[in-house]
mmCIF file of C-alpha atoms in Angstrom:
data_model
loop_
_atom_site.group_PDB
_atom_site.id
_atom_site.type_symbol
_atom_site.label_atom_id
_atom_site.label_comp_id
_atom_site.label_asym_id
_atom_site.label_seq_id
_atom_site.Cartn_x
_atom_site.Cartn_y
_atom_site.Cartn_z
ATOM 1 C CA MET O 1 -12.271 3.719 -20.704
ATOM 2 C CA ASP O 2 -9.491 4.864 -18.384
ATOM 3 C CA ALA O 3 -7.032 2.161 -17.380
ATOM 4 C CA VAL O 4 -6.885 3.553 -13.844
ATOM 5 C CA LEU O 5 -9.712 5.405 -12.088
ATOM 6 C CA PHE O 6 -9.102 8.123 -9.504
ATOM 7 C CA ASP O 7 -11.775 9.123 -7.005
ATOM 8 C CA ALA O 8 -10.791 12.087 -4.838
ATOM 9 C CA ARG O 9 -13.315 11.818 -2.027
ATOM 10 C CA ASP O 10 -14.400 14.751 0.128
ATOM 11 C CA ASP O 11 -13.306 12.929 3.290
ATOM 12 C CA GLY O 12 -9.619 13.015 2.317
ATOM 13 C CA ILE O 13 -9.421 9.491 0.896
ATOM 14 C CA ALA O 14 -8.310 8.791 -2.678
ATOM 15 C CA VAL O 15 -9.628 5.561 -4.168
ATOM 16 C CA ILE O 16 -7.416 4.347 -7.017
ATOM 17 C CA THR O 17 -8.832 1.517 -9.123
ATOM 18 C CA LEU O 18 -6.970 -0.613 -11.649
ATOM 19 C CA ASN O 19 -9.627 -0.707 -14.365
ATOM 20 C CA ARG O 20 -8.823 -3.536 -16.761
ATOM 21 C CA PRO O 21 -10.959 -6.410 -15.403
ATOM 22 C CA GLU O 22 -10.983 -8.138 -18.820
ATOM 23 C CA THR O 23 -7.228 -8.735 -18.431
ATOM 24 C CA ARG O 24 -7.441 -9.262 -14.657
ATOM 25 C CA ASN O 25 -5.956 -5.803 -14.161
ATOM 26 C CA CYS O 26 -2.519 -6.918 -15.316
ATOM 27 C CA LEU O 27 0.199 -4.283 -15.372
ATOM 28 C CA ALA O 28 0.171 -3.432 -19.049
ATOM 29 C CA ARG O 29 1.642 -0.128 -20.200
ATOM 30 C CA ASP O 30 -1.627 1.834 -19.943
ATOM 31 C CA VAL O 31 -2.216 0.579 -16.394
ATOM 32 C CA ARG O 32 1.349 1.406 -15.360
ATOM 33 C CA GLU O 33 1.092 4.911 -16.796
ATOM 34 C CA GLY O 34 -2.304 5.487 -15.225
ATOM 35 C CA LEU O 35 -1.107 4.252 -11.856
ATOM 36 C CA ALA O 36 1.971 6.493 -11.943
ATOM 37 C CA ALA O 37 -0.244 9.498 -12.673
ATOM 38 C CA ALA O 38 -2.621 8.502 -9.868
ATOM 39 C CA TRP O 39 0.128 8.250 -7.255
ATOM 40 C CA ASP O 40 1.483 11.636 -8.346
ATOM 41 C CA ARG O 41 -1.960 13.245 -8.102
ATOM 42 C CA PHE O 42 -2.483 11.752 -4.634
ATOM 43 C CA GLU O 43 0.865 12.976 -3.317
ATOM 44 C CA ARG O 44 0.436 16.493 -4.693
ATOM 45 C CA ASP O 45 -3.095 17.101 -3.360
ATOM 46 C CA PRO O 46 -2.890 18.335 0.265
ATOM 47 C CA ALA O 47 -6.594 17.548 0.787
ATOM 48 C CA LEU O 48 -5.960 13.830 0.239
ATOM 49 C CA ARG O 49 -4.382 12.049 3.210
ATOM 50 C CA VAL O 50 -4.866 8.313 2.601
ATOM 51 C CA ALA O 51 -5.051 6.292 -0.631
ATOM 52 C CA VAL O 52 -6.853 2.988 -1.157
ATOM 53 C CA LEU O 53 -5.706 0.900 -4.133
ATOM 54 C CA THR O 54 -8.057 -1.743 -5.516
ATOM 55 C CA GLY O 55 -8.959 -3.561 -8.727
ATOM 56 C CA ALA O 56 -12.088 -3.490 -10.861
ATOM 57 C CA GLY O 57 -14.249 -6.611 -10.956
ATOM 58 C CA ASP O 58 -14.429 -9.427 -8.434
ATOM 59 C CA LYS O 59 -11.857 -11.823 -9.890
ATOM 60 C CA ALA O 60 -8.585 -9.959 -9.634
ATOM 61 C CA PHE O 61 -6.872 -7.206 -7.724
ATOM 62 C CA CYS O 62 -3.989 -7.561 -10.172
ATOM 63 C CA ALA O 63 -2.765 -10.704 -11.911
ATOM 64 C CA GLY O 64 0.763 -9.355 -12.355
ATOM 65 C CA GLY O 65 2.861 -8.128 -15.246
ATOM 66 C CA ASP O 66 1.824 -8.285 -18.885
ATOM 67 C CA LEU O 67 3.480 -11.503 -20.056
ATOM 68 C CA LYS O 68 2.479 -10.830 -23.677
ATOM 69 C CA GLU O 69 4.332 -7.525 -23.557
ATOM 70 C CA MET O 70 7.395 -9.285 -22.126
ATOM 71 C CA VAL O 71 7.372 -11.717 -25.043
ATOM 72 C CA GLU O 72 6.807 -9.036 -27.669
ATOM 73 C CA THR O 73 9.580 -6.794 -26.327
ATOM 74 C CA GLY O 74 11.961 -9.604 -25.400
ATOM 75 C CA MET O 75 12.192 -8.057 -21.959
ATOM 76 C CA GLY O 76 15.198 -9.132 -19.914
ATOM 77 C CA VAL O 77 15.887 -7.239 -16.727
ATOM 78 C CA PRO O 78 12.903 -4.894 -16.214
ATOM 79 C CA PRO O 79 13.819 -1.195 -16.201
ATOM 80 C CA ARG O 80 14.132 0.109 -12.657
ATOM 81 C CA ASP O 81 11.168 2.448 -13.101
ATOM 82 C CA LEU O 82 8.927 0.044 -15.019
ATOM 83 C CA PHE O 83 6.412 -0.382 -12.205
ATOM 84 C CA PRO O 84 5.098 2.606 -10.164
ATOM 85 C CA LEU O 85 5.582 1.211 -6.648
ATOM 86 C CA PRO O 86 4.729 3.391 -3.665
ATOM 87 C CA TYR O 87 7.729 4.289 -1.491
ATOM 88 C CA ASP O 88 10.049 2.624 -4.022
ATOM 89 C CA THR O 89 9.986 3.953 -7.566
ATOM 90 C CA VAL O 90 7.309 6.467 -6.525
ATOM 91 C CA GLU O 91 7.987 8.877 -3.674
ATOM 92 C CA LEU O 92 5.023 9.102 -1.309
ATOM 93 C CA SER O 93 4.752 10.592 2.162
ATOM 94 C CA LYS O 94 1.189 9.494 2.967
ATOM 95 C CA PRO O 95 -0.335 6.139 4.002
ATOM 96 C CA THR O 96 -1.657 3.677 1.428
ATOM 97 C CA ILE O 97 -3.980 0.697 1.774
ATOM 98 C CA ALA O 98 -4.312 -2.195 -0.686
ATOM 99 C CA ALA O 99 -7.892 -3.467 -0.955
ATOM 100 C CA VAL O 100 -7.353 -6.906 -2.500
ATOM 101 C CA ASN O 101 -10.609 -8.101 -4.022
ATOM 102 C CA GLY O 102 -9.370 -11.137 -5.974
ATOM 103 C CA VAL O 103 -6.105 -12.695 -7.042
ATOM 104 C CA ALA O 104 -2.904 -10.787 -6.288
ATOM 105 C CA PHE O 105 -0.292 -12.711 -8.225
ATOM 106 C CA ALA O 106 3.301 -11.673 -9.039
ATOM 107 C CA GLY O 107 3.067 -7.922 -9.718
ATOM 108 C CA GLY O 108 -0.263 -7.908 -7.905
ATOM 109 C CA TRP O 109 1.422 -9.251 -4.787
ATOM 110 C CA MET O 110 4.154 -6.666 -5.389
ATOM 111 C CA LEU O 111 1.606 -3.819 -5.270
ATOM 112 C CA ALA O 112 -0.166 -5.214 -2.211
ATOM 113 C CA GLN O 113 3.165 -5.645 -0.438
ATOM 114 C CA ALA O 114 4.296 -2.124 -1.315
ATOM 115 C CA CYS O 115 1.246 -0.478 0.276
ATOM 116 C CA ASP O 116 1.448 0.274 4.003
ATOM 117 C CA LEU O 117 -1.601 -1.799 4.916
ATOM 118 C CA CYS O 118 -3.639 -4.536 3.268
ATOM 119 C CA VAL O 119 -7.300 -5.527 3.469
ATOM 120 C CA ALA O 120 -8.296 -8.690 1.604
ATOM 121 C CA SER O 121 -11.502 -10.381 0.591
ATOM 122 C CA THR O 122 -11.913 -13.839 2.099
ATOM 123 C CA THR O 123 -11.908 -15.153 -1.479
ATOM 124 C CA ALA O 124 -8.638 -13.427 -2.431
ATOM 125 C CA ARG O 125 -5.490 -15.385 -3.190
ATOM 126 C CA PHE O 126 -1.857 -14.312 -3.153
ATOM 127 C CA ALA O 127 1.150 -15.747 -5.001
ATOM 128 C CA VAL O 128 4.664 -14.848 -6.099
ATOM 129 C CA THR O 129 4.542 -16.878 -9.320
ATOM 130 C CA GLU O 130 7.784 -15.792 -10.966
ATOM 131 C CA VAL O 131 9.478 -19.200 -10.661
ATOM 132 C CA LYS O 132 6.684 -20.697 -12.771
ATOM 133 C CA VAL O 133 7.426 -18.408 -15.726
ATOM 134 C CA GLY O 134 11.206 -18.152 -15.507
ATOM 135 C CA ARG O 135 11.252 -14.666 -14.044
ATOM 136 C CA SER O 136 12.483 -13.324 -10.710
ATOM 137 C CA SER O 137 11.090 -11.262 -7.839
ATOM 138 C CA PRO O 138 13.785 -8.962 -6.398
ATOM 139 C CA TRP O 139 11.021 -6.621 -5.236
ATOM 140 C CA ALA O 140 10.054 -9.306 -2.686
ATOM 141 C CA ALA O 141 13.176 -8.656 -0.583
ATOM 142 C CA PRO O 142 11.403 -6.348 1.920
ATOM 143 C CA LEU O 143 8.896 -9.152 2.565
ATOM 144 C CA ILE O 144 11.303 -10.507 5.169
ATOM 145 C CA HIS O 145 10.217 -7.627 7.429
ATOM 146 C CA MET O 146 6.584 -8.760 7.197
ATOM 147 C CA ILE O 147 6.589 -12.563 7.383
ATOM 148 C CA PRO O 148 8.904 -15.299 8.759
ATOM 149 C CA GLN O 149 11.861 -16.432 6.671
ATOM 150 C CA ARG O 150 10.768 -20.021 6.079
ATOM 151 C CA ILE O 151 7.305 -18.988 5.008
ATOM 152 C CA MET O 152 8.801 -16.452 2.613
ATOM 153 C CA MET O 153 11.160 -19.126 1.321
ATOM 154 C CA GLU O 154 8.332 -21.536 0.530
ATOM 155 C CA ILE O 155 6.226 -18.856 -1.153
ATOM 156 C CA LEU O 156 9.072 -17.767 -3.444
ATOM 157 C CA LEU O 157 10.493 -21.237 -4.158
ATOM 158 C CA THR O 158 7.183 -22.896 -5.044
ATOM 159 C CA GLY O 159 5.204 -20.032 -6.558
ATOM 160 C CA ASN O 160 2.089 -21.632 -5.080
ATOM 161 C CA PRO O 161 -0.880 -19.449 -4.080
ATOM 162 C CA ILE O 162 -1.942 -18.917 -0.501
ATOM 163 C CA THR O 163 -5.446 -18.101 0.668
ATOM 164 C CA ALA O 164 -6.500 -14.813 2.202
ATOM 165 C CA ALA O 165 -6.876 -16.585 5.537
ATOM 166 C CA ARG O 166 -3.279 -17.817 5.333
ATOM 167 C CA ALA O 167 -2.092 -14.357 4.306
ATOM 168 C CA TYR O 168 -3.808 -12.946 7.380
ATOM 169 C CA GLU O 169 -2.347 -15.672 9.579
ATOM 170 C CA ILE O 170 1.245 -14.939 8.543
ATOM 171 C CA GLY O 171 0.861 -11.166 8.856
ATOM 172 C CA LEU O 172 0.722 -10.120 5.201
ATOM 173 C CA VAL O 173 -2.896 -8.948 5.533
ATOM 174 C CA ASN O 174 -4.212 -6.613 8.246
ATOM 175 C CA ARG O 175 -7.945 -7.285 7.925
ATOM 176 C CA LEU O 176 -10.233 -9.730 6.146
ATOM 177 C CA ALA O 177 -13.557 -8.776 4.598
ATOM 178 C CA GLU O 178 -16.435 -10.771 3.210
ATOM 179 C CA SER O 179 -16.592 -10.921 -0.570
ATOM 180 C CA GLY O 180 -17.959 -7.635 -1.863
ATOM 181 C CA ASP O 181 -17.116 -5.722 1.312
ATOM 182 C CA VAL O 182 -13.364 -5.308 0.886
ATOM 183 C CA LEU O 183 -13.519 -1.666 -0.232
ATOM 184 C CA THR O 184 -15.900 -0.801 2.598
ATOM 185 C CA VAL O 185 -13.549 -2.323 5.165
ATOM 186 C CA ALA O 186 -10.554 -0.578 3.589
ATOM 187 C CA LEU O 187 -12.372 2.762 3.728
ATOM 188 C CA ASP O 188 -13.217 2.152 7.387
ATOM 189 C CA LEU O 189 -9.521 1.547 8.066
ATOM 190 C CA ALA O 190 -8.620 4.714 6.148
ATOM 191 C CA ARG O 191 -11.084 6.728 8.244
ATOM 192 C CA GLU O 192 -9.458 5.404 11.411
ATOM 193 C CA ILE O 193 -6.156 6.811 10.130
ATOM 194 C CA LEU O 194 -7.820 10.106 9.214
ATOM 195 C CA ALA O 195 -9.011 10.499 12.809
ATOM 196 C CA GLY O 196 -5.401 11.008 13.868
ATOM 197 C CA ALA O 197 -3.470 14.261 13.634
ATOM 198 C CA PRO O 198 -1.852 14.506 10.178
ATOM 199 C CA LEU O 199 1.671 15.201 11.456
ATOM 200 C CA SER O 200 1.351 12.444 14.062
ATOM 201 C CA VAL O 201 0.328 9.975 11.362
ATOM 202 C CA ARG O 202 3.287 11.003 9.238
ATOM 203 C CA ALA O 203 5.705 10.638 12.151
ATOM 204 C CA ALA O 204 4.216 7.257 13.037
ATOM 205 C CA ARG O 205 4.692 5.986 9.509
ATOM 206 C CA GLU O 206 8.269 7.225 9.414
ATOM 207 C CA THR O 207 8.959 5.523 12.749
ATOM 208 C CA VAL O 208 7.795 2.170 11.392
ATOM 209 C CA MET O 209 9.877 2.483 8.241
ATOM 210 C CA LEU O 210 12.974 3.646 10.103
ATOM 211 C CA SER O 211 12.623 0.666 12.421
ATOM 212 C CA THR O 212 12.751 -1.746 9.485
ATOM 213 C CA GLU O 213 15.857 -0.106 8.048
ATOM 214 C CA MET O 214 18.023 0.384 11.139
ATOM 215 C CA GLY O 215 19.254 -1.227 14.291
ATOM 216 C CA ARG O 216 17.618 -0.402 17.628
ATOM 217 C CA SER O 217 19.776 2.545 18.733
ATOM 218 C CA ALA O 218 19.943 4.179 15.310
ATOM 219 C CA ALA O 219 16.184 3.779 14.832
ATOM 220 C CA LEU O 220 15.449 5.386 18.186
ATOM 221 C CA GLN O 221 17.621 8.376 17.344
ATOM 222 C CA ALA O 222 16.178 8.758 13.852
ATOM 223 C CA ALA O 223 12.603 8.394 15.119
ATOM 224 C CA ARG O 224 13.125 11.121 17.723
ATOM 225 C CA HIS O 225 14.334 13.421 14.965
ATOM 226 C CA ALA O 226 11.393 12.470 12.714
ATOM 227 C CA SER O 227 8.955 13.310 15.531
ATOM 228 C CA GLU O 228 10.197 16.849 16.251
ATOM 229 C CA THR O 229 7.937 18.552 13.688
ATOM 230 C CA CYS O 230 4.961 16.760 15.189
ATOM 231 C CA TYR O 231 5.833 17.699 18.784
ATOM 232 C CA ARG O 232 6.318 21.369 17.841
ATOM 233 C CA SER O 233 3.050 21.638 15.906
ATOM 234 C CA ASP O 234 -0.157 23.423 16.871
ATOM 235 C CA ASP O 235 -1.874 20.037 16.792
ATOM 236 C CA ALA O 236 0.400 18.794 19.600
ATOM 237 C CA GLN O 237 -1.260 21.414 21.821
ATOM 238 C CA GLU O 238 -4.728 20.979 20.355
ATOM 239 C CA GLY O 239 -4.857 17.246 21.122
ATOM 240 C CA PRO O 240 -4.331 17.480 24.899
ATOM 241 C CA ARG O 241 -6.528 20.607 25.040
ATOM 242 C CA ALA O 242 -9.391 18.820 23.284
ATOM 243 C CA PHE O 243 -9.011 15.839 25.610
ATOM 244 C CA ALA O 244 -9.129 18.100 28.684
ATOM 245 C CA GLU O 245 -12.187 19.928 27.309
ATOM 246 C CA LYS O 246 -13.886 16.616 26.426
ATOM 247 C CA ARG O 247 -14.385 17.462 22.743
ATOM 248 C CA ALA O 248 -13.198 16.196 19.394
ATOM 249 C CA PRO O 249 -9.858 17.696 18.296
ATOM 250 C CA ARG O 250 -9.775 20.095 15.374
ATOM 251 C CA TRP O 251 -6.616 19.176 13.468
ATOM 252 C CA THR O 252 -4.922 21.753 11.238
ATOM 253 C CA GLY O 253 -1.845 19.774 10.185
ATOM 254 C CA ARG O 254 0.325 22.620 11.421
#
């Protein structure tokens, strides 16, 4: 049984599933390797435009790192490339959505945080539990761009779980779904992204990321530069033309 499943759908969505429900989809070596291969396949396939990451079973999205492996290997500081994180240790240029169907603890939170968007089941729970096992969570640093400082401080200092409703309230989660419907809602969100022009979506994503990295003036300048390819594309003419002709646009990505 593959540790990570890859479903390349005809509609341009890749569904990537952590497939070790018996271990709550923890990030053991086989899962890490499978996930790295899945991200690479997604990025390289021009027909795939959005990826949805989820976990098998209804109990866990991902329960975090493999603590048994850490004990057996005497792991100190984790190698920089230990975990295949989108836009961090893995280079991706396309949008990703985490579909959190159960607990997202430690490394599970890390994966959900790393994705561009997050849909969660109403029964999901989130926690950065590292303080409870003597580890650390340097990967949580970008969280400050998503949630308020004092909320982040409490989450990291206590290691206590928060509910999906609380995660939605503080801005960690984009949409909530009833139990069993999280993948459906995530796919709906992915299709909303697919409705946009490919180069416009790419420029929009770059604008958001530039804005988190830079001050106002620098971000404006960088975003204008990042948008030039989009403005000069065939799709930039097709969109207004389709609107004027009262028809659906036919995007080419060129």
